Amino acid sequence: GEDSRSFHVSIQGTLGMASTGEIPIITAVAGGQLLLECPEGPEPHPNIEWHREGSLLQENAHRQILAQGRFLQLRAVAAADGGEYSCRATSAPGDPGPRVRLQVHG
């Protein structure tokens, strides 16, 4: 017989610049996959670090940092993943960087 699998739709969102005063909100469904993109900064290939609610994120089985930090991938999104995410070049430690707020439903 055939082995059929169902996949959750992957949501991709680009972080917004905080200078506008508005933080974009992304809604994800629990159990789905999420890919966040850090917008290109003035440097061509900076090392980028990701933060959630101000805490540095490390890679694990649940999340991966791709393309030198350009993307943050979350697998099997859970309610605990909700909150404010930011990315910034390690060469600009004082810069809060672009941000996005993640809301998880389901």
PDB file of C-alpha atoms in Angstrom:
ATOM      1  CA  GLY A   1       0.000   0.000   0.000  1.00  0.00           C
ATOM      2  CA  GLU A   2       0.921   3.626  -0.212  1.00  0.00           C
ATOM      3  CA  ASP A   3       2.392   5.538   2.691  1.00  0.00           C
ATOM      4  CA  SER A   4       0.717   8.917   2.848  1.00  0.00           C
ATOM      5  CA  ARG A   5       1.832  11.708   5.116  1.00  0.00           C
ATOM      6  CA  SER A   6       0.309  15.061   5.868  1.00  0.00           C
ATOM      7  CA  PHE A   7       2.513  18.103   6.177  1.00  0.00           C
ATOM      8  CA  HIS A   8       1.742  21.365   7.862  1.00  0.00           C
ATOM      9  CA  VAL A   9       2.195  24.398   5.678  1.00  0.00           C
ATOM     10  CA  SER A  10       5.465  26.162   6.327  1.00  0.00           C
ATOM     11  CA  ILE A  11       5.112  29.812   7.235  1.00  0.00           C
ATOM     12  CA  GLN A  12       7.849  32.238   6.332  1.00  0.00           C
ATOM     13  CA  GLY A  13       8.076  35.700   7.784  1.00  0.00           C
ATOM     14  CA  THR A  14      10.588  38.500   7.475  1.00  0.00           C
ATOM     15  CA  LEU A  15      11.403  40.497  10.564  1.00  0.00           C
ATOM     16  CA  GLY A  16      10.500  44.186  10.573  1.00  0.00           C
ATOM     17  CA  MET A  17      12.727  47.071  11.541  1.00  0.00           C
ATOM     18  CA  ALA A  18      11.931  48.301  15.031  1.00  0.00           C
ATOM     19  CA  SER A  19      12.609  51.884  13.961  1.00  0.00           C
ATOM     20  CA  THR A  20       9.110  52.044  12.471  1.00  0.00           C
ATOM     21  CA  GLY A  21       7.735  51.456  15.961  1.00  0.00           C
ATOM     22  CA  GLU A  22       5.572  48.592  14.769  1.00  0.00           C
ATOM     23  CA  ILE A  23       6.577  44.994  15.377  1.00  0.00           C
ATOM     24  CA  PRO A  24       5.093  42.647  12.786  1.00  0.00           C
ATOM     25  CA  ILE A  25       3.029  39.768  14.147  1.00  0.00           C
ATOM     26  CA  ILE A  26       3.215  36.291  12.644  1.00  0.00           C
ATOM     27  CA  THR A  27       0.661  33.647  13.506  1.00  0.00           C
ATOM     28  CA  ALA A  28       1.721  29.999  13.391  1.00  0.00           C
ATOM     29  CA  VAL A  29      -0.255  26.824  13.951  1.00  0.00           C
ATOM     30  CA  ALA A  30       0.995  24.459  16.646  1.00  0.00           C
ATOM     31  CA  GLY A  31       2.774  21.490  15.098  1.00  0.00           C
ATOM     32  CA  GLY A  32       3.664  23.391  11.944  1.00  0.00           C
ATOM     33  CA  GLN A  33       7.028  24.593  10.718  1.00  0.00           C
ATOM     34  CA  LEU A  34       8.184  28.190  10.733  1.00  0.00           C
ATOM     35  CA  LEU A  35      11.020  29.905   8.888  1.00  0.00           C
ATOM     36  CA  LEU A  36      11.979  33.411   9.989  1.00  0.00           C
ATOM     37  CA  GLU A  37      14.207  35.531   7.778  1.00  0.00           C
ATOM     38  CA  CYS A  38      16.539  38.207   9.058  1.00  0.00           C
ATOM     39  CA  PRO A  39      16.562  41.084   6.546  1.00  0.00           C
ATOM     40  CA  GLU A  40      19.822  41.971   4.842  1.00  0.00           C
ATOM     41  CA  GLY A  41      21.815  44.529   6.753  1.00  0.00           C
ATOM     42  CA  PRO A  42      24.559  46.846   5.514  1.00  0.00           C
ATOM     43  CA  GLU A  43      27.155  44.081   5.788  1.00  0.00           C
ATOM     44  CA  PRO A  44      27.209  41.508   2.994  1.00  0.00           C
ATOM     45  CA  HIS A  45      27.673  38.379   5.147  1.00  0.00           C
ATOM     46  CA  PRO A  46      27.611  39.178   8.847  1.00  0.00           C
ATOM     47  CA  ASN A  47      27.411  36.528  11.536  1.00  0.00           C
ATOM     48  CA  ILE A  48      23.862  36.795  12.828  1.00  0.00           C
ATOM     49  CA  GLU A  49      22.544  35.695  16.187  1.00  0.00           C
ATOM     50  CA  TRP A  50      18.909  35.165  17.102  1.00  0.00           C
ATOM     51  CA  HIS A  51      17.177  36.081  20.345  1.00  0.00           C
ATOM     52  CA  ARG A  52      13.756  35.239  21.785  1.00  0.00           C
ATOM     53  CA  GLU A  53      12.487  37.602  24.464  1.00  0.00           C
ATOM     54  CA  GLY A  54      16.049  38.919  24.790  1.00  0.00           C
ATOM     55  CA  SER A  55      17.690  35.509  25.347  1.00  0.00           C
ATOM     56  CA  LEU A  56      20.226  34.135  22.882  1.00  0.00           C
ATOM     57  CA  LEU A  57      18.880  31.114  20.983  1.00  0.00           C
ATOM     58  CA  GLN A  58      20.994  28.021  20.491  1.00  0.00           C
ATOM     59  CA  GLU A  59      20.439  25.370  17.874  1.00  0.00           C
ATOM     60  CA  ASN A  60      18.837  22.114  18.972  1.00  0.00           C
ATOM     61  CA  ALA A  61      16.604  19.386  17.561  1.00  0.00           C
ATOM     62  CA  HIS A  62      13.704  21.833  17.565  1.00  0.00           C
ATOM     63  CA  ARG A  63      15.325  24.831  15.865  1.00  0.00           C
ATOM     64  CA  GLN A  64      18.040  25.369  13.313  1.00  0.00           C
ATOM     65  CA  ILE A  65      19.922  28.477  12.286  1.00  0.00           C
ATOM     66  CA  LEU A  66      20.590  28.452   8.547  1.00  0.00           C
ATOM     67  CA  ALA A  67      22.760  30.431   6.109  1.00  0.00           C
ATOM     68  CA  GLN A  68      25.056  32.018   8.708  1.00  0.00           C
ATOM     69  CA  GLY A  69      22.042  33.120  10.715  1.00  0.00           C
ATOM     70  CA  ARG A  70      19.975  34.572   7.908  1.00  0.00           C
ATOM     71  CA  PHE A  71      17.160  32.133   8.688  1.00  0.00           C
ATOM     72  CA  LEU A  72      15.765  30.638  11.877  1.00  0.00           C
ATOM     73  CA  GLN A  73      13.779  27.451  11.346  1.00  0.00           C
ATOM     74  CA  LEU A  74      11.425  26.136  14.007  1.00  0.00           C
ATOM     75  CA  ARG A  75      10.112  22.601  13.693  1.00  0.00           C
ATOM     76  CA  ALA A  76       6.887  21.466  15.331  1.00  0.00           C
ATOM     77  CA  VAL A  77       6.017  24.906  16.628  1.00  0.00           C
ATOM     78  CA  ALA A  78       4.564  24.862  20.144  1.00  0.00           C
ATOM     79  CA  ALA A  79       2.822  27.456  22.291  1.00  0.00           C
ATOM     80  CA  ALA A  80       6.083  27.879  24.235  1.00  0.00           C
ATOM     81  CA  ASP A  81       7.710  29.241  21.057  1.00  0.00           C
ATOM     82  CA  GLY A  82       5.513  32.326  21.079  1.00  0.00           C
ATOM     83  CA  GLY A  83       7.072  35.678  21.872  1.00  0.00           C
ATOM     84  CA  GLU A  84       9.282  38.343  20.390  1.00  0.00           C
ATOM     85  CA  TYR A  85      12.139  37.249  18.160  1.00  0.00           C
ATOM     86  CA  SER A  86      14.996  39.447  17.025  1.00  0.00           C
ATOM     87  CA  CYS A  87      18.123  39.000  14.959  1.00  0.00           C
ATOM     88  CA  ARG A  88      21.276  41.059  14.866  1.00  0.00           C
ATOM     89  CA  ALA A  89      24.784  40.969  13.501  1.00  0.00           C
ATOM     90  CA  THR A  90      27.325  39.980  16.137  1.00  0.00           C
ATOM     91  CA  SER A  91      29.394  42.978  15.000  1.00  0.00           C
ATOM     92  CA  ALA A  92      26.626  45.338  16.199  1.00  0.00           C
ATOM     93  CA  PRO A  93      25.987  44.207  19.796  1.00  0.00           C
ATOM     94  CA  GLY A  94      24.226  47.420  20.814  1.00  0.00           C
ATOM     95  CA  ASP A  95      21.740  47.244  17.964  1.00  0.00           C
ATOM     96  CA  PRO A  96      18.463  45.574  18.991  1.00  0.00           C
ATOM     97  CA  GLY A  97      17.928  44.559  15.364  1.00  0.00           C
ATOM     98  CA  PRO A  98      14.782  43.685  13.442  1.00  0.00           C
ATOM     99  CA  ARG A  99      12.012  42.061  15.448  1.00  0.00           C
ATOM    100  CA  VAL A 100       8.875  40.017  14.974  1.00  0.00           C
ATOM    101  CA  ARG A 101       6.266  38.745  17.415  1.00  0.00           C
ATOM    102  CA  LEU A 102       5.149  35.143  17.056  1.00  0.00           C
ATOM    103  CA  GLN A 103       1.712  33.987  18.150  1.00  0.00           C
ATOM    104  CA  VAL A 104       0.995  30.262  18.191  1.00  0.00           C
ATOM    105  CA  HIS A 105      -2.540  28.931  17.822  1.00  0.00           C
ATOM    106  CA  GLY A 106      -3.877  25.440  18.220  1.00  0.00           C
TER     107      GLY A 106
END
